[in-house]
């Protein structure tokens, strides 16, 4: 088992940001202050929220927690992991139980089951029950009631009893509840999607729900339930039994202030409930090369995506065959197909741009590329898709592409802190043009405890704007000089090094710019399925399913 020190270092260095963000959004040296940064125990800050599209297209809200609050929460989780994992033991139904790998392991701070193991569990359930009931909790992370943390640890009745008797205070679960609330201005409803700490908190609640679902006399048993976070599958012997199971599920989650997502409820049985093995359709590509490979790959991709609307076929396929596409001699054809995908599904930019950026850097910037990136920026602004917008802005900096004031002003109109930070980065590089007055006005009255902490910290630390709006270290806007301490110890929350603007920066893709510039075929890169499936299983926040 990993030590408390290992757990804390991994949470600070690998679990802070949502995985959906571009490569510069990483922490550096955060774990260096794991012992020296000491916010008051009652410290609370604001979470920075942003909307980003899922692979299906609809927006969901992600969050970046104030670092002082995140440190307090992470430190507590690291120190109380044996208690927390003990609650996880209540459940034998979860396919995504968080664990901490060794300190030097790749990937996120925590590990969960791989994509392959999830598929295996789902296939087994469908093989031993004739009816599979599919259930989903509505707005799960956004609906979590933080006071349900003690309920999950102690049981709801016991926790309420202790609360009435004033004996709950001091129990570790009550402290955890407080620290979770303090991550977002002490609000009691909702935890942010993205940080690994949220995944741990959510598993606490789901573990208690699983225990109650399968308690004696419930009519349900652990072997007939499998869930991937809040996506449940329950095996039943008859349709009538599935109705009882759904009723039991609804009653159980309602005790924890959660509700069923009726639109995702399904009952599958018979021949219409076919196994999902879309990956097999791509196996035939392993021995193909050049133009045949490219045309066949995209033919399969376009055919499979609409057949599996609840699975990120596009993300899986492009990442699995990324090196094949990068090394293919028909690079112009690859570029054309990828550009068509950008226009068709701009919300999938994080899966398409890694390859396109390698091609663009090899071929050089031209009017066609400028038009595509500009179109992507305008489209994401119009759709309020901040997550994808950040990828297109990242692409502009990656390619040393200038953005005119009109396009930058559209981005400023989003009023989002992460977007503003990237705009300042582009301006400091001489690429983006915009008037500073609106930005300075926006941040003048904000402090480090607000949702504006990230641009205030990084713009101020880097000297991108020396105005009072961004010169707040060690002032009244920096209580206890916490952010001065972070800055003094070289802590970074946005990395501008050149290696974060190379194709090698895309985690798990195993790309190098040389692949896009070589004209020689190399069989090493053909159909490396085993490795790629492992990489695809790394991030529990990746929307593969």
Coordinates of C-alpha atoms in Angstrom, one line a residue:
X1 CA 0.0 0.0 0.0
X2 CA 1.2 3.5 -0.8
X3 CA 2.4 5.7 2.1
X4 CA 0.6 8.8 3.2
X5 CA 3.5 10.8 1.7
X6 CA 3.1 9.1 -1.7
X7 CA -0.7 9.6 -1.7
X8 CA -0.3 13.3 -1.0
X9 CA 2.4 13.9 -3.6
X10 CA 0.4 12.1 -6.3
X11 CA -2.8 14.1 -5.5
X12 CA -0.9 17.4 -5.6
X13 CA 1.2 16.6 -8.7
X14 CA -1.2 14.4 -10.8
X15 CA -4.7 14.9 -9.5
X16 CA -5.4 18.6 -9.5
X17 CA -6.8 19.4 -12.9
X18 CA -9.5 17.8 -15.0
X19 CA -7.8 15.5 -17.6
X20 CA -9.8 17.2 -20.3
X21 CA -7.6 20.3 -20.3
X22 CA -4.7 21.0 -22.7
X23 CA -1.1 20.1 -21.6
X24 CA -0.1 23.5 -20.0
X25 CA -2.7 23.0 -17.3
X26 CA -0.5 20.9 -15.0
X27 CA 1.0 21.6 -11.6
X28 CA 4.7 21.8 -11.0
X29 CA 6.4 21.8 -7.5
X30 CA 3.0 21.8 -5.8
X31 CA 4.1 18.8 -3.7
X32 CA 7.2 20.8 -2.6
X33 CA 5.0 22.8 -0.2
X34 CA 3.0 19.8 1.1
X35 CA 4.4 20.4 4.6
X36 CA 5.3 24.1 4.6
X37 CA 2.1 25.6 3.3
X38 CA -0.3 25.7 6.2
X39 CA -3.6 27.4 5.5
X40 CA -5.8 27.9 8.5
X41 CA -8.1 24.8 9.0
X42 CA -11.1 27.0 8.4
X43 CA -9.8 28.4 5.1
X44 CA -12.2 28.3 2.3
X45 CA -11.9 29.4 -1.3
X46 CA -13.9 29.3 -4.5
X47 CA -13.8 26.6 -7.2
X48 CA -13.2 27.9 -10.8
X49 CA -15.8 26.3 -13.0
X50 CA -15.9 25.9 -16.7
X51 CA -18.2 24.2 -19.2
X52 CA -16.9 21.6 -21.6
X53 CA -18.5 19.2 -24.0
X54 CA -18.6 15.5 -23.4
X55 CA -17.9 13.2 -26.4
X56 CA -21.6 13.2 -27.1
X57 CA -21.7 17.0 -27.4
X58 CA -23.8 18.3 -24.5
X59 CA -21.9 20.5 -22.0
X60 CA -21.0 19.5 -18.5
X61 CA -19.5 21.7 -15.8
X62 CA -15.9 20.9 -14.6
X63 CA -14.1 22.5 -11.7
X64 CA -10.6 23.6 -10.6
X65 CA -10.4 23.8 -6.8
X66 CA -8.6 26.7 -5.0
X67 CA -5.1 25.2 -4.3
X68 CA -5.1 26.1 -0.6
X69 CA -8.4 24.3 -0.1
X70 CA -7.2 21.4 -2.4
X71 CA -4.1 21.0 -0.3
X72 CA -6.0 20.8 3.0
X73 CA -8.4 18.2 1.5
X74 CA -5.7 16.2 -0.1
X75 CA -3.6 16.1 3.0
X76 CA -6.6 14.9 5.0
X77 CA -7.4 12.2 2.5
X78 CA -3.8 11.0 2.4
X79 CA -3.6 10.8 6.2
X80 CA -7.0 9.0 6.6
X81 CA -6.8 6.7 3.6
X82 CA -7.2 3.5 5.7
X83 CA -10.5 4.9 7.1
X84 CA -11.7 5.9 3.6
X85 CA -10.8 2.6 2.0
X86 CA -12.5 0.8 4.8
X87 CA -15.8 2.5 3.7
X88 CA -15.0 1.3 0.1
X89 CA -15.0 -2.2 1.5
X90 CA -18.8 -1.9 2.0
X91 CA -19.2 -2.4 -1.7
X92 CA -18.5 -5.4 -3.9
X93 CA -20.3 -3.8 -6.9
X94 CA -18.0 -1.0 -8.0
X95 CA -15.8 -1.4 -11.1
X96 CA -14.0 1.9 -10.4
X97 CA -12.7 1.7 -6.8
X98 CA -9.8 4.2 -6.5
X99 CA -6.4 3.0 -5.5
X100 CA -3.0 4.8 -5.2
X101 CA -0.2 3.4 -7.4
X102 CA 3.5 3.8 -6.6
X103 CA 5.0 7.3 -6.5
X104 CA 6.7 7.0 -9.9
X105 CA 3.8 5.4 -11.8
X106 CA 2.4 7.1 -14.9
X107 CA -1.1 8.4 -15.2
X108 CA -3.4 10.2 -12.8
X109 CA -3.0 10.4 -9.0
X110 CA -5.4 7.4 -8.5
X111 CA -6.0 4.3 -10.5
X112 CA -9.3 2.7 -11.3
X113 CA -10.2 -0.3 -13.4
X114 CA -9.1 -0.3 -17.0
X115 CA -11.5 -0.1 -19.9
X116 CA -10.8 -3.8 -20.7
X117 CA -11.7 -5.0 -17.2
X118 CA -14.9 -2.9 -17.2
X119 CA -16.0 -4.4 -20.5
X120 CA -15.2 -7.9 -19.1
X121 CA -17.4 -7.3 -16.0
X122 CA -20.3 -6.0 -18.1
X123 CA -20.1 -8.9 -20.5
X124 CA -20.2 -11.4 -17.6
X125 CA -23.2 -9.8 -16.1
X126 CA -25.1 -10.0 -19.4
X127 CA -24.1 -13.7 -19.7
X128 CA -25.7 -14.8 -16.4
X129 CA -28.9 -12.7 -16.4
X130 CA -31.5 -12.5 -19.2
X131 CA -32.4 -8.9 -18.4
X132 CA -30.1 -6.0 -17.7
X133 CA -31.4 -2.9 -16.1
X134 CA -29.4 0.3 -16.8
X135 CA -29.7 3.2 -14.4
X136 CA -27.9 6.5 -14.0
X137 CA -27.8 9.1 -11.3
X138 CA -28.9 12.5 -12.5
X139 CA -26.2 15.2 -12.3
X140 CA -24.3 13.0 -9.9
X141 CA -21.3 15.2 -9.0
X142 CA -23.4 18.4 -9.1
X143 CA -26.0 16.9 -6.8
X144 CA -23.8 15.4 -4.1
X145 CA -24.8 16.8 -0.7
X146 CA -21.6 17.2 1.3
X147 CA -23.4 16.3 4.6
X148 CA -24.0 12.9 3.1
X149 CA -20.3 12.2 3.6
X150 CA -20.8 11.4 7.3
X151 CA -24.0 9.5 6.4
X152 CA -21.9 7.3 4.0
X153 CA -19.3 6.6 6.6
X154 CA -21.5 6.0 9.7
X155 CA -24.8 5.3 8.1
X156 CA -27.4 8.0 7.8
X157 CA -29.3 7.2 11.0
X158 CA -26.2 7.0 13.1
X159 CA -24.7 10.2 11.6
X160 CA -28.0 12.1 12.3
X161 CA -28.1 10.7 15.8
X162 CA -24.6 11.9 16.5
X163 CA -25.4 15.3 15.0
X164 CA -28.4 15.6 17.4
X165 CA -26.3 14.6 20.3
X166 CA -23.5 17.0 19.2
X167 CA -21.1 14.1 19.1
X168 CA -20.5 14.1 15.3
X169 CA -18.1 17.0 15.5
X170 CA -14.6 15.6 15.8
X171 CA -15.3 12.4 13.8
X172 CA -13.1 12.2 10.8
X173 CA -16.1 12.1 8.4
X174 CA -17.4 15.4 9.7
X175 CA -14.0 17.0 9.2
X176 CA -14.0 15.6 5.6
X177 CA -17.4 17.1 5.0
X178 CA -16.2 20.5 6.1
X179 CA -13.1 20.3 3.9
X180 CA -15.1 19.4 0.9
X181 CA -17.5 22.3 1.5
X182 CA -14.5 24.6 2.0
X183 CA -13.4 23.9 -1.5
X184 CA -16.3 26.0 -2.8
X185 CA -17.2 28.8 -0.4
X186 CA -18.7 26.3 2.1
X187 CA -21.6 25.3 -0.2
X188 CA -23.2 22.1 0.7
X189 CA -24.5 20.9 -2.7
X190 CA -22.2 19.8 -5.5
X191 CA -18.5 18.8 -5.9
X192 CA -16.5 19.7 -8.9
X193 CA -16.0 17.2 -11.8
X194 CA -12.3 16.8 -12.6
X195 CA -10.1 16.6 -9.5
X196 CA -9.2 13.2 -8.2
X197 CA -10.3 14.1 -4.8
X198 CA -13.9 14.3 -6.1
X199 CA -13.6 10.8 -7.5
X200 CA -12.6 9.6 -4.0
X201 CA -15.5 11.5 -2.3
X202 CA -18.0 10.1 -4.8
X203 CA -16.9 6.6 -4.2
X204 CA -17.5 7.0 -0.5
X205 CA -21.1 7.8 -1.1
X206 CA -21.6 5.1 -3.7
X207 CA -20.1 2.5 -1.4
X208 CA -22.8 3.1 1.2
X209 CA -25.5 3.1 -1.5
X210 CA -24.2 -0.2 -2.7
X211 CA -24.3 -1.6 0.8
X212 CA -27.9 -0.5 1.3
X213 CA -28.9 -1.8 -2.1
X214 CA -27.7 -5.3 -1.3
X215 CA -28.6 -5.4 2.4
X216 CA -30.4 -8.5 3.8
X217 CA -34.0 -8.6 2.6
X218 CA -33.5 -6.1 -0.3
X219 CA -34.0 -8.6 -3.0
X220 CA -30.7 -7.7 -4.6
X221 CA -27.2 -9.2 -4.2
X222 CA -23.8 -7.9 -5.0
X223 CA -23.1 -10.3 -7.9
X224 CA -26.0 -9.0 -9.9
X225 CA -24.9 -5.3 -9.7
X226 CA -22.0 -3.6 -11.5
X227 CA -21.4 0.1 -11.8
X228 CA -18.9 2.4 -13.4
X229 CA -19.1 5.4 -11.0
X230 CA -22.8 6.4 -11.3
X231 CA -23.7 4.3 -14.3
X232 CA -25.3 1.2 -12.9
X233 CA -26.2 -2.2 -14.4
X234 CA -28.4 -4.6 -12.5
X235 CA -28.9 -8.2 -13.7
X236 CA -32.5 -9.5 -13.4
X237 CA -34.2 -12.8 -14.1
X238 CA -37.4 -11.2 -15.5
X239 CA -38.8 -7.9 -16.6
X240 CA -41.0 -7.6 -13.5
X241 CA -37.9 -8.1 -11.3
X242 CA -36.3 -5.2 -13.0
X243 CA -39.1 -2.9 -12.0
X244 CA -38.6 -3.9 -8.4
X245 CA -34.9 -3.3 -8.7
X246 CA -35.4 0.1 -10.1
X247 CA -37.8 1.0 -7.3
X248 CA -35.3 -0.1 -4.8
X249 CA -32.5 1.9 -6.4
X250 CA -34.6 5.1 -6.5
X251 CA -35.5 4.8 -2.9
X252 CA -31.9 4.2 -1.8
X253 CA -30.3 7.1 -3.7
X254 CA -33.1 9.4 -2.6
X255 CA -32.0 8.9 1.0
X256 CA -28.7 10.6 -0.1
X257 CA -30.4 13.5 -1.8
X258 CA -29.8 12.0 -5.3
X259 CA -32.2 11.4 -8.1
X260 CA -32.5 9.0 -11.1
X261 CA -31.8 10.2 -14.6
X262 CA -35.0 8.9 -16.3
X263 CA -33.6 9.6 -19.8
X264 CA -30.8 7.1 -19.3
X265 CA -32.9 4.3 -17.9
X266 CA -32.9 1.2 -20.0
X267 CA -34.0 -2.4 -19.9
X268 CA -32.1 -4.7 -22.3
X269 CA -32.8 -8.3 -23.2
X270 CA -33.0 -10.7 -26.1
X271 CA -31.2 -10.4 -29.4
X272 CA -31.5 -6.6 -29.4
X273 CA -29.1 -6.6 -26.5
X274 CA -26.0 -7.3 -28.6
X275 CA -22.4 -7.3 -27.1
X276 CA -20.5 -4.0 -27.8
X277 CA -17.3 -5.1 -29.5
X278 CA -16.7 -2.2 -31.8
X279 CA -13.0 -2.5 -31.2
X280 CA -12.9 -5.7 -33.3
X281 CA -13.9 -3.8 -36.4
X282 CA -10.6 -1.9 -36.3
X283 CA -8.4 -5.1 -35.9
X284 CA -8.5 -5.7 -39.6
X285 CA -6.3 -2.6 -40.0
X286 CA -3.2 -4.2 -38.4
X287 CA -1.8 -5.4 -41.7
X288 CA -2.8 -2.4 -43.9
X289 CA -0.6 0.5 -44.9
X290 CA -0.5 3.8 -46.7
X291 CA -3.7 4.9 -48.5
X292 CA -5.6 1.7 -47.9
X293 CA -5.0 2.0 -44.2
X294 CA -6.2 5.7 -44.1
X295 CA -9.3 5.2 -46.2
X296 CA -10.3 2.0 -44.4
X297 CA -9.7 3.5 -40.9
X298 CA -11.9 6.5 -41.5
X299 CA -14.5 4.3 -43.2
X300 CA -14.8 2.1 -40.1
X301 CA -14.7 5.2 -37.9
X302 CA -17.6 6.9 -39.7
X303 CA -19.6 3.7 -39.7
X304 CA -19.1 2.8 -36.0
X305 CA -19.6 6.2 -34.3
X306 CA -23.4 6.4 -35.0
X307 CA -23.8 2.7 -34.0
X308 CA -22.4 3.3 -30.5
X309 CA -23.7 6.7 -29.4
X310 CA -22.9 6.0 -25.7
X311 CA -19.2 5.1 -26.4
X312 CA -16.4 7.4 -27.5
X313 CA -15.5 5.4 -30.5
X314 CA -13.7 8.4 -32.1
X315 CA -11.5 9.1 -29.1
X316 CA -10.7 5.4 -28.7
X317 CA -9.9 4.8 -32.4
X318 CA -7.8 7.9 -33.0
X319 CA -5.7 7.4 -29.9
X320 CA -5.3 3.7 -30.6
X321 CA -3.9 4.3 -34.1
X322 CA -2.3 7.7 -33.5
X323 CA 1.2 6.6 -34.4
X324 CA -0.1 4.7 -37.4
X325 CA -1.7 7.8 -38.7
X326 CA 1.3 10.0 -37.8
X327 CA 3.7 7.8 -39.7
X328 CA 1.5 7.2 -42.8
X329 CA 2.9 8.3 -46.1
X330 CA -0.5 9.7 -47.2
X331 CA -0.2 12.6 -44.7
X332 CA -2.2 14.9 -46.9
X333 CA -5.1 12.5 -46.9
X334 CA -4.8 12.0 -43.1
X335 CA -4.9 15.8 -42.7
X336 CA -8.0 16.1 -44.9
X337 CA -9.9 13.5 -43.0
X338 CA -9.0 14.9 -39.6
X339 CA -10.0 18.4 -40.7
X340 CA -13.4 17.0 -41.8
X341 CA -13.8 15.6 -38.3
X342 CA -13.0 19.1 -36.8
X343 CA -15.8 20.6 -38.7
X344 CA -18.2 17.7 -38.0
X345 CA -17.4 17.4 -34.2
X346 CA -15.5 20.5 -32.9
X347 CA -16.3 19.4 -29.4
X348 CA -14.0 16.4 -30.0
X349 CA -11.0 18.7 -30.5
X350 CA -9.0 17.2 -27.7
X351 CA -8.9 13.9 -29.6
X352 CA -8.3 15.3 -33.1
X353 CA -5.9 18.2 -32.6
X354 CA -2.9 16.1 -31.2
X355 CA -2.5 14.6 -34.7
X356 CA -3.4 17.7 -36.7
X357 CA -0.9 19.8 -34.7
X358 CA 1.9 17.4 -35.5
X359 CA 1.0 17.5 -39.2
X360 CA 0.6 21.3 -39.2
X361 CA 4.0 21.8 -37.5
X362 CA 5.6 19.5 -40.1
X363 CA 3.9 21.3 -43.1
X364 CA 3.9 24.8 -41.8
X365 CA 1.2 27.4 -41.1
X366 CA -0.9 28.6 -44.0
X367 CA -4.3 30.3 -44.6
X368 CA -6.1 27.0 -44.5
X369 CA -4.9 26.2 -41.0
X370 CA -5.6 29.7 -39.8
X371 CA -9.2 29.4 -41.1
X372 CA -9.8 26.1 -39.3
X373 CA -8.4 27.2 -36.0
X374 CA -10.3 30.5 -36.2
X375 CA -13.5 28.7 -37.1
X376 CA -13.0 26.4 -34.1
X377 CA -12.5 29.3 -31.7
X378 CA -15.7 31.1 -33.0
X379 CA -17.7 27.9 -32.9
X380 CA -16.7 27.1 -29.3
X381 CA -17.4 30.6 -28.1
X382 CA -20.9 30.5 -29.7
X383 CA -21.6 27.1 -28.0
X384 CA -20.0 28.2 -24.6
X385 CA -17.7 25.2 -24.9
X386 CA -14.8 26.5 -22.8
X387 CA -13.1 23.1 -22.7
X388 CA -12.8 22.8 -26.5
X389 CA -12.0 26.6 -26.8
X390 CA -9.0 26.1 -24.7
X391 CA -7.7 23.4 -27.1
X392 CA -8.1 25.7 -30.1
X393 CA -6.3 28.5 -28.2
X394 CA -3.6 26.1 -27.3
X395 CA -3.4 25.1 -30.9
X396 CA -2.8 28.8 -31.9
X397 CA 0.1 29.1 -29.4
X398 CA 1.4 25.7 -30.4
X399 CA 1.6 26.9 -34.1
X400 CA 2.8 30.4 -33.3
X401 CA -0.4 31.7 -35.0
X402 CA -1.5 35.3 -34.5
X403 CA -5.0 36.0 -33.4
X404 CA -6.6 39.4 -34.3
X405 CA -8.3 41.6 -31.7
X406 CA -11.8 40.7 -32.9
X407 CA -11.2 37.0 -32.3
X408 CA -9.6 37.6 -28.9
X409 CA -12.5 39.9 -27.9
X410 CA -14.9 37.1 -28.6
X411 CA -12.9 35.0 -26.1
X412 CA -12.8 37.7 -23.5
X413 CA -16.6 37.8 -23.8
X414 CA -16.7 34.3 -22.3
X415 CA -15.7 35.8 -18.9
X416 CA -13.8 32.6 -18.0
X417 CA -10.7 32.6 -15.9
X418 CA -9.0 29.8 -17.7
X419 CA -9.6 31.4 -21.1
X420 CA -8.3 34.7 -19.8
X421 CA -5.1 33.1 -18.6
X422 CA -4.4 31.5 -22.0
X423 CA -5.1 34.9 -23.7
X424 CA -2.5 36.5 -21.5
X425 CA -0.1 33.7 -22.4
X426 CA -0.7 34.3 -26.1
X427 CA -0.3 38.1 -25.6
X428 CA 3.0 37.6 -23.8
X429 CA 4.2 35.5 -26.8
X430 CA 3.3 38.3 -29.2
X431 CA 0.5 36.3 -30.8
X432 CA -2.7 37.6 -29.3
X433 CA -4.0 41.1 -29.5
X434 CA -6.5 42.6 -27.1
X435 CA -7.1 45.7 -24.9
X436 CA -5.9 45.3 -21.3
X437 CA -8.5 47.6 -19.8
X438 CA -11.4 45.1 -19.7
X439 CA -9.2 42.4 -18.2
X440 CA -7.8 44.7 -15.6
X441 CA -11.3 45.9 -14.6
X442 CA -12.5 42.3 -14.4
X443 CA -9.8 41.3 -11.9
X444 CA -9.3 44.5 -9.9
X445 CA -11.6 43.6 -7.0
X446 CA -10.8 39.8 -6.9
X447 CA -8.6 38.2 -4.4
X448 CA -6.8 34.8 -4.2
X449 CA -9.8 33.2 -2.4
X450 CA -12.0 33.9 -5.4
X451 CA -12.5 31.9 -8.6
X452 CA -10.1 34.3 -10.2
X453 CA -7.1 33.0 -8.3
X454 CA -5.5 31.2 -11.3
X455 CA -5.0 34.2 -13.6
X456 CA -4.2 36.5 -10.7
X457 CA -1.5 34.0 -9.6
X458 CA 0.1 33.1 -13.0
X459 CA -0.2 36.5 -14.7
X460 CA 1.2 38.2 -11.6
X461 CA 4.0 35.7 -11.0
X462 CA 5.1 35.8 -14.6
X463 CA 4.9 39.6 -14.9
X464 CA 2.5 39.4 -17.9
X465 CA 0.6 42.4 -16.4
X466 CA 2.2 44.6 -13.7
X467 CA -1.0 46.5 -13.0
X468 CA -2.5 46.5 -9.5
X469 CA -5.2 44.0 -10.8
X470 CA -2.5 41.3 -10.9
X471 CA 0.0 42.5 -8.2
X472 CA -1.6 41.0 -5.1
X473 CA 1.1 38.7 -3.6
X474 CA 1.5 39.5 0.1
X475 CA -1.3 42.1 0.1
X476 CA -4.7 42.1 1.8
X477 CA -5.9 40.0 -1.1
X478 CA -3.4 37.3 0.0
X479 CA -4.4 36.4 3.6
X480 CA -1.6 34.7 5.5
X481 CA 0.6 35.2 2.4
X482 CA -0.3 31.8 1.2
X483 CA 0.1 32.6 -2.5
X484 CA 3.3 34.5 -1.8
X485 CA 4.6 31.3 -0.3
X486 CA 3.6 29.3 -3.3
X487 CA 5.3 31.7 -5.6
X488 CA 8.5 31.8 -3.5
X489 CA 8.7 28.0 -3.8
X490 CA 8.3 28.0 -7.5
X491 CA 4.9 26.4 -7.6
X492 CA 3.3 26.6 -11.0
X493 CA -0.3 25.9 -12.1
X494 CA 0.3 26.7 -15.8
X495 CA 3.4 25.5 -17.6
X496 CA 4.7 27.5 -20.6
X497 CA 7.8 25.4 -21.3
X498 CA 8.3 24.5 -25.0
X499 CA 8.0 20.8 -24.2
X500 CA 4.4 21.4 -23.3
X501 CA 3.8 22.6 -26.8
X502 CA 5.1 19.5 -28.5
X503 CA 3.2 16.4 -29.6
X504 CA 5.1 14.5 -27.0
X505 CA 3.1 16.4 -24.3
X506 CA -0.1 14.5 -25.0
X507 CA -0.3 12.0 -22.1
X508 CA -0.6 8.4 -23.3
X509 CA -0.3 9.1 -27.0
X510 CA 3.4 8.2 -27.3
X511 CA 3.9 10.7 -30.2
X512 CA 7.0 12.4 -31.4
X513 CA 7.3 15.1 -34.0
X514 CA 9.7 12.9 -36.0
X515 CA 6.9 10.6 -36.7
X516 CA 5.2 13.3 -38.8
X517 CA 8.3 14.1 -40.7
X518 CA 9.5 10.6 -41.6
X519 CA 8.6 9.1 -45.0
X520 CA 9.7 5.6 -43.9
X521 CA 7.2 2.9 -42.9
X522 CA 7.9 1.2 -39.6
X523 CA 6.0 -2.0 -38.7
X524 CA 6.6 -1.2 -35.0
X525 CA 3.7 1.3 -35.1
X526 CA 1.1 -1.1 -36.6
X527 CA -2.0 -1.9 -34.5
X528 CA -0.3 -1.8 -31.0
X529 CA -3.6 -2.7 -29.4
X530 CA -2.5 -4.1 -26.1
X531 CA -0.4 -1.0 -25.2
X532 CA -3.1 1.4 -26.4
X533 CA -5.9 -0.3 -24.4
X534 CA -3.7 0.1 -21.3
X535 CA -3.3 3.8 -22.0
X536 CA -7.0 4.2 -22.7
X537 CA -7.7 2.8 -19.3
X538 CA -5.4 5.3 -17.5
X539 CA -7.8 8.2 -16.8
X540 CA -11.0 7.6 -15.0
X541 CA -12.2 11.1 -16.1
X542 CA -11.8 10.2 -19.8
X543 CA -15.1 10.0 -21.5
X544 CA -14.5 6.7 -23.4
X545 CA -17.8 5.3 -22.4

